[in-house]
PDB file of C-alpha atoms and ligand atoms in Angstrom:
ATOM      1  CA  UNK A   1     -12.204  18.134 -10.817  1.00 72.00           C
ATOM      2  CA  UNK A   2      -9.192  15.902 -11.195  1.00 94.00           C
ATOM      3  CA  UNK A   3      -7.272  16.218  -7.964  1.00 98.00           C
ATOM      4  CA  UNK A   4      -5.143  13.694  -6.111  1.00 98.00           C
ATOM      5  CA  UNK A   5      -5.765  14.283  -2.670  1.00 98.00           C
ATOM      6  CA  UNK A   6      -9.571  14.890  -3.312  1.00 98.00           C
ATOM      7  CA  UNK A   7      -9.475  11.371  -4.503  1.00 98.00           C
ATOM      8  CA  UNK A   8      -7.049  10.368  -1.812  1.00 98.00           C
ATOM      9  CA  UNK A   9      -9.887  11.719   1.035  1.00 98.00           C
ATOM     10  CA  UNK A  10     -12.635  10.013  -1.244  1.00 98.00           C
ATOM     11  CA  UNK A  11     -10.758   6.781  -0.672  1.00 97.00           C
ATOM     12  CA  UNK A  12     -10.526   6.367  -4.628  1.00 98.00           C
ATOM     13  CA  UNK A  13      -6.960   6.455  -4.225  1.00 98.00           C
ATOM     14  CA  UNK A  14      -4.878   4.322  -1.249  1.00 98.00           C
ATOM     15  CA  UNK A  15      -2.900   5.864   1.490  1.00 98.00           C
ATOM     16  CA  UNK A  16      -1.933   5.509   4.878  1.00 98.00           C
ATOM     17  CA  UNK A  17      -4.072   7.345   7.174  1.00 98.00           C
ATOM     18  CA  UNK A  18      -2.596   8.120  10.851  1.00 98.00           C
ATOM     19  CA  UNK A  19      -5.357  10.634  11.879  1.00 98.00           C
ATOM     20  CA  UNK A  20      -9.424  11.837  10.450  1.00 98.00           C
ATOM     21  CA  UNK A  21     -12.107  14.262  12.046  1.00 98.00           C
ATOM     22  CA  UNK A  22     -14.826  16.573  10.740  1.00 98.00           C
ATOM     23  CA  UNK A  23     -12.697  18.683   8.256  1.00 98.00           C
ATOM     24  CA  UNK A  24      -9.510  17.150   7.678  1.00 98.00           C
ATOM     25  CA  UNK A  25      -7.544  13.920   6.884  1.00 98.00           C
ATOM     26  CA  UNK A  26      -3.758  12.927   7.838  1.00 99.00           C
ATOM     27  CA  UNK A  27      -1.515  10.562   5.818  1.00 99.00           C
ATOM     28  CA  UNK A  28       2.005   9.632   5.266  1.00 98.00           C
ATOM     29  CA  UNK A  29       3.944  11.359   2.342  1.00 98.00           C
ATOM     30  CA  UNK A  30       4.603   8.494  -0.150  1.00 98.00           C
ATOM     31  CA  UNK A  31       8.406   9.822  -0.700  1.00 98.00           C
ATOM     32  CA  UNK A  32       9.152  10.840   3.029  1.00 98.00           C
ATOM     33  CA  UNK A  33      12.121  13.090   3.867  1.00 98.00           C
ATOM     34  CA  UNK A  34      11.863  11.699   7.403  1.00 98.00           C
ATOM     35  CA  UNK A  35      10.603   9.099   9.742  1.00 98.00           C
ATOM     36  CA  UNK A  36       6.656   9.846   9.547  1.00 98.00           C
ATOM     37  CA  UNK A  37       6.423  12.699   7.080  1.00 98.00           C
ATOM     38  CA  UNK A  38       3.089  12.933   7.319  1.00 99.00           C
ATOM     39  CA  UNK A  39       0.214  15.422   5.247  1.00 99.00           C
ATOM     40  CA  UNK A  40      -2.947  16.981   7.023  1.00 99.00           C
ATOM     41  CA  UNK A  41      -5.336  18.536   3.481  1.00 98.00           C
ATOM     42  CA  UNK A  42      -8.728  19.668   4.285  1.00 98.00           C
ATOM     43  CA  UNK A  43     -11.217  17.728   3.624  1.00 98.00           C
ATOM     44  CA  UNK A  44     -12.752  19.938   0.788  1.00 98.00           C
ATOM     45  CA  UNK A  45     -10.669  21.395  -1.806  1.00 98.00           C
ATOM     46  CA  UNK A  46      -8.626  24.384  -1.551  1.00 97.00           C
ATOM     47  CA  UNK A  47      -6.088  24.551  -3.302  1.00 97.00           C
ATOM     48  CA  UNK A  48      -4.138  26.533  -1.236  1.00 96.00           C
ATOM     49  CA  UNK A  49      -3.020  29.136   1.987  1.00 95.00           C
ATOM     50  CA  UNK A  50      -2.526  32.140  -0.429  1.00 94.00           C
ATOM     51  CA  UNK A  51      -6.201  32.308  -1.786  1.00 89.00           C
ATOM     52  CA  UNK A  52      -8.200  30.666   1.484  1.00 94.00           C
ATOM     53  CA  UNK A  53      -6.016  31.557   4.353  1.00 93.00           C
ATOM     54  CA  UNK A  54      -8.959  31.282   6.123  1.00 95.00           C
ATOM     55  CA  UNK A  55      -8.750  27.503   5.748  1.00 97.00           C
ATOM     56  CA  UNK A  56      -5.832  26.909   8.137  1.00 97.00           C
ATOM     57  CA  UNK A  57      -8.185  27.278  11.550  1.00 97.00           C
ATOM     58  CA  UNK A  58     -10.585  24.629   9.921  1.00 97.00           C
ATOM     59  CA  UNK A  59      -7.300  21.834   9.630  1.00 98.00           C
ATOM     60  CA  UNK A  60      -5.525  23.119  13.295  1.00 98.00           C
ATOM     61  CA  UNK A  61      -6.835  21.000  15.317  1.00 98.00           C
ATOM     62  CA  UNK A  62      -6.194  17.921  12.975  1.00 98.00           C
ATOM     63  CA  UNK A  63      -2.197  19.545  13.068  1.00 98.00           C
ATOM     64  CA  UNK A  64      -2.331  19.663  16.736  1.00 98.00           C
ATOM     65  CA  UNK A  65      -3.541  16.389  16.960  1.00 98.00           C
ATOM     66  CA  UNK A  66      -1.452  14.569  14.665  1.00 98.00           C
ATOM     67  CA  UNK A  67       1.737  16.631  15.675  1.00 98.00           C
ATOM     68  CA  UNK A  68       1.163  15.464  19.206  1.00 98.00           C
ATOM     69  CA  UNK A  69       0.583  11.711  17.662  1.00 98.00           C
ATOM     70  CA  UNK A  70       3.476  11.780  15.442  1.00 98.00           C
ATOM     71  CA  UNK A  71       5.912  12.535  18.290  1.00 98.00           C
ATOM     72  CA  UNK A  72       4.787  10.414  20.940  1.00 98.00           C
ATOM     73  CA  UNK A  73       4.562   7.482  18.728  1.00 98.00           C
ATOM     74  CA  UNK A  74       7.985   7.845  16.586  1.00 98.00           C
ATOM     75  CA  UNK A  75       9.690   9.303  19.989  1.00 98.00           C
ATOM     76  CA  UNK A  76      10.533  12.514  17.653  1.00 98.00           C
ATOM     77  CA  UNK A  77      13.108  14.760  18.900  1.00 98.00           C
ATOM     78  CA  UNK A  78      11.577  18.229  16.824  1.00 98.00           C
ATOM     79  CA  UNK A  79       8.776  18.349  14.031  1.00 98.00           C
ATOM     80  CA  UNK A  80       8.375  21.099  11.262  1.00 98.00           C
ATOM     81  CA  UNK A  81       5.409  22.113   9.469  1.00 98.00           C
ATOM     82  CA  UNK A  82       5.587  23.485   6.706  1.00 98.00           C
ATOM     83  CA  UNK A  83       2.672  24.232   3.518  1.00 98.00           C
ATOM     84  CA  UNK A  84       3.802  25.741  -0.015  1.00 97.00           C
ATOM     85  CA  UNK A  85       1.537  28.233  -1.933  1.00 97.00           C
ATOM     86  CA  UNK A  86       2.193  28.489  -5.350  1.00 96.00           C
ATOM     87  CA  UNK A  87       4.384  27.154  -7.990  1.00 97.00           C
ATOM     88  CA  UNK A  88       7.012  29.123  -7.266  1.00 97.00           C
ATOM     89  CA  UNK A  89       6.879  28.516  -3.735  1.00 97.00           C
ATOM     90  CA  UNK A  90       8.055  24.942  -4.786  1.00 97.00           C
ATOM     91  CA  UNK A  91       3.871  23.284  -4.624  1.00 98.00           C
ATOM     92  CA  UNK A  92       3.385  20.522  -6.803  1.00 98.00           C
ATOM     93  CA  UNK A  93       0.204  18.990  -5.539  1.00 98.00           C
ATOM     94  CA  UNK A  94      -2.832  21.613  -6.165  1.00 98.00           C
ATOM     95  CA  UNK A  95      -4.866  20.679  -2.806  1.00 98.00           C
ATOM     96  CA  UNK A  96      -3.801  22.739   0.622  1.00 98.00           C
ATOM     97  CA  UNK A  97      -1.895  20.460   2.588  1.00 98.00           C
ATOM     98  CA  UNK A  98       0.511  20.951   5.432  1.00 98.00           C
ATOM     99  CA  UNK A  99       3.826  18.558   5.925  1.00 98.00           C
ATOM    100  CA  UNK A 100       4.257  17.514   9.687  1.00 99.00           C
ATOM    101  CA  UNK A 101       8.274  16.124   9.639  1.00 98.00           C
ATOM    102  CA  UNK A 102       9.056  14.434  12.616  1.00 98.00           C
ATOM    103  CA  UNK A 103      12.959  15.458  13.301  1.00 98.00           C
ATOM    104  CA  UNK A 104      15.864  13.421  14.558  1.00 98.00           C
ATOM    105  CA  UNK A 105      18.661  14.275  16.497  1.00 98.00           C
ATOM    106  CA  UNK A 106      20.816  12.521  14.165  1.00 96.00           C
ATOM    107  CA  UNK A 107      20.017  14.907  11.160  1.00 97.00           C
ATOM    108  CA  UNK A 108      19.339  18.134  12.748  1.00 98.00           C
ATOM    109  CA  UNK A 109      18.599  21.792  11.429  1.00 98.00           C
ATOM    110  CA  UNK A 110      16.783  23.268   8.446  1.00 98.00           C
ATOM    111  CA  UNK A 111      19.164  22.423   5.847  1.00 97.00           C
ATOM    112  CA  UNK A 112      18.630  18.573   6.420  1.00 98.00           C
ATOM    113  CA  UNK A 113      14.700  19.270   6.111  1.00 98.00           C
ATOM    114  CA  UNK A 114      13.857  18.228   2.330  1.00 97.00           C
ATOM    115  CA  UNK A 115      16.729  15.892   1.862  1.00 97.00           C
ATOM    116  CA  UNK A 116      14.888  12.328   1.759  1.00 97.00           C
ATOM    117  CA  UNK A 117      16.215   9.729   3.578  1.00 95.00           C
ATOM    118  CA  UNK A 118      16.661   6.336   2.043  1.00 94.00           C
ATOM    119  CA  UNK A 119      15.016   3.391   2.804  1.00 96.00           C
ATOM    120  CA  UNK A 120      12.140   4.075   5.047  1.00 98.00           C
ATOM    121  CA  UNK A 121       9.772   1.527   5.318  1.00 98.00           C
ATOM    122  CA  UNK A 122       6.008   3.231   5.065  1.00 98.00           C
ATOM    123  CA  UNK A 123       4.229  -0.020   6.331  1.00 98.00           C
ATOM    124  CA  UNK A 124       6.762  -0.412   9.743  1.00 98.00           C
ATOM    125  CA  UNK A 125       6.111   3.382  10.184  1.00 98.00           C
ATOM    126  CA  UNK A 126       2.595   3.423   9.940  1.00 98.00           C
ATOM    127  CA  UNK A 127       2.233   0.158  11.926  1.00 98.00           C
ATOM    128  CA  UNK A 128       4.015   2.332  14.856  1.00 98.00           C
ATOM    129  CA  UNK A 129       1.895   5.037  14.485  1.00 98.00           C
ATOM    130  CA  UNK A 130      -0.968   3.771  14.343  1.00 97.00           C
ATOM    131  CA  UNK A 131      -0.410   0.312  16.569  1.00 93.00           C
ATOM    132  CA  UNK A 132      -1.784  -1.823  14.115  1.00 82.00           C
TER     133      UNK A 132
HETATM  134  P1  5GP B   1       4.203  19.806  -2.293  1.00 93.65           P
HETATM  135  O1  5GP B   1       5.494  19.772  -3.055  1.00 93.65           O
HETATM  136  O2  5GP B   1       3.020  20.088  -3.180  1.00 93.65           O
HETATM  137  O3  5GP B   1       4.241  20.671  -1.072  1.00 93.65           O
HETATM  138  O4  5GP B   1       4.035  18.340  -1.689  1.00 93.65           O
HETATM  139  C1  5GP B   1       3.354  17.320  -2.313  1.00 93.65           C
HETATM  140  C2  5GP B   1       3.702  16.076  -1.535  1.00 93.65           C
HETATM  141  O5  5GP B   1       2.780  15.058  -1.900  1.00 93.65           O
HETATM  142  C3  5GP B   1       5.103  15.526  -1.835  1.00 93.65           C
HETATM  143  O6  5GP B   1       5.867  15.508  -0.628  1.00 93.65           O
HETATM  144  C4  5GP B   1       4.845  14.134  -2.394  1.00 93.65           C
HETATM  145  O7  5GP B   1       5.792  13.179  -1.961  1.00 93.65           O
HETATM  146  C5  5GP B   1       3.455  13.827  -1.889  1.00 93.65           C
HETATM  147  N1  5GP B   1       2.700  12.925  -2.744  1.00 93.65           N
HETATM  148  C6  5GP B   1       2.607  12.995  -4.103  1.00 93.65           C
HETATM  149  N2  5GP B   1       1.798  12.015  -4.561  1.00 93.65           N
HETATM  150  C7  5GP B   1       1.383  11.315  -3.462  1.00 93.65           C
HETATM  151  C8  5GP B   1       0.525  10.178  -3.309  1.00 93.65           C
HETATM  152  O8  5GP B   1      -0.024   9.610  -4.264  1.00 93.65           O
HETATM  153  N3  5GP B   1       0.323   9.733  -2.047  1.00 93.65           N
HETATM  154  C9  5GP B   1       0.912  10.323  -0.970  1.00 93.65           C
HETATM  155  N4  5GP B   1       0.663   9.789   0.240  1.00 93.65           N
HETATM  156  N5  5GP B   1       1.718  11.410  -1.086  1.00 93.65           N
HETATM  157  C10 5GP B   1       1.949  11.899  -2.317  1.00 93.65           C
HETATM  158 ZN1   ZN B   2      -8.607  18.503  -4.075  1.00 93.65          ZN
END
């Protein structure tokens, strides 16, 4: 099957990965809407919450983990999470995955969630995530 994040946890494709166990794998969002927008997908392919709900308890712990990383490394104020099911539901990428935004308390509240901020530098981010 042709799927980007299959080939993104394969390692076929690049990214920067901030967090890995057993089931899942965490990476920034190459067109962030804030600091660290990052992307926990499970491991093997689902393509999403509505038909393998059940698939959400196998990826928590990689979401606690990298929620808890994300704001002690960034010094986040907030974080949503948020995961799409469907077309409709505004999904464009086929493979389950949850977005972790860190949140700032210079853009606050929901409506300020999905507009992307300009400029961010994925390399300097990761680098402060991840301290290399
Ligand atoms: P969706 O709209 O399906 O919930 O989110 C898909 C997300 O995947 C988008 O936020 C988009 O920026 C991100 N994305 C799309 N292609 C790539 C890619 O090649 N690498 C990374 N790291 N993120 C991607
Ligand atoms: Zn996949």
């Amino acid at each position: 099957m042709d799927c980007l994040f299959c080939s993104i946890v394969a390692g076929d494709i690049g990214s920067r990965q901030v967090y890995a166990d057993e089931h899942a794998v965490a990476f920034l969002d190459i067109n962030p809407w804030h600091v660290g927008h990052t992307l926990v997908v499970p491991r093997r392919h689902v393509d999403d919450l509505m038909g393998e709900p059940e698939a959400l308890t196998e990826i928590a712990p990689a979401i606690a983990a990298t929620s808890r990383l994300l704001v002690d490394r960034l010094g986040a104020d907030g974080l949503n999470l948020l995961s799409s099911s469907g077309a409709v539901a505004g999904q464009e990428v086929f493979h389950l995955h949850v977005h972790l935004v860190p949140r700032y308390a210079h853009r606050p509240g929901l409506r300020e969630l999905m507009v992307r901020e300009d400029g961010i530098d994925l390399d300097r981010v990761y680098r402060q995530i991840t301290g290399e």
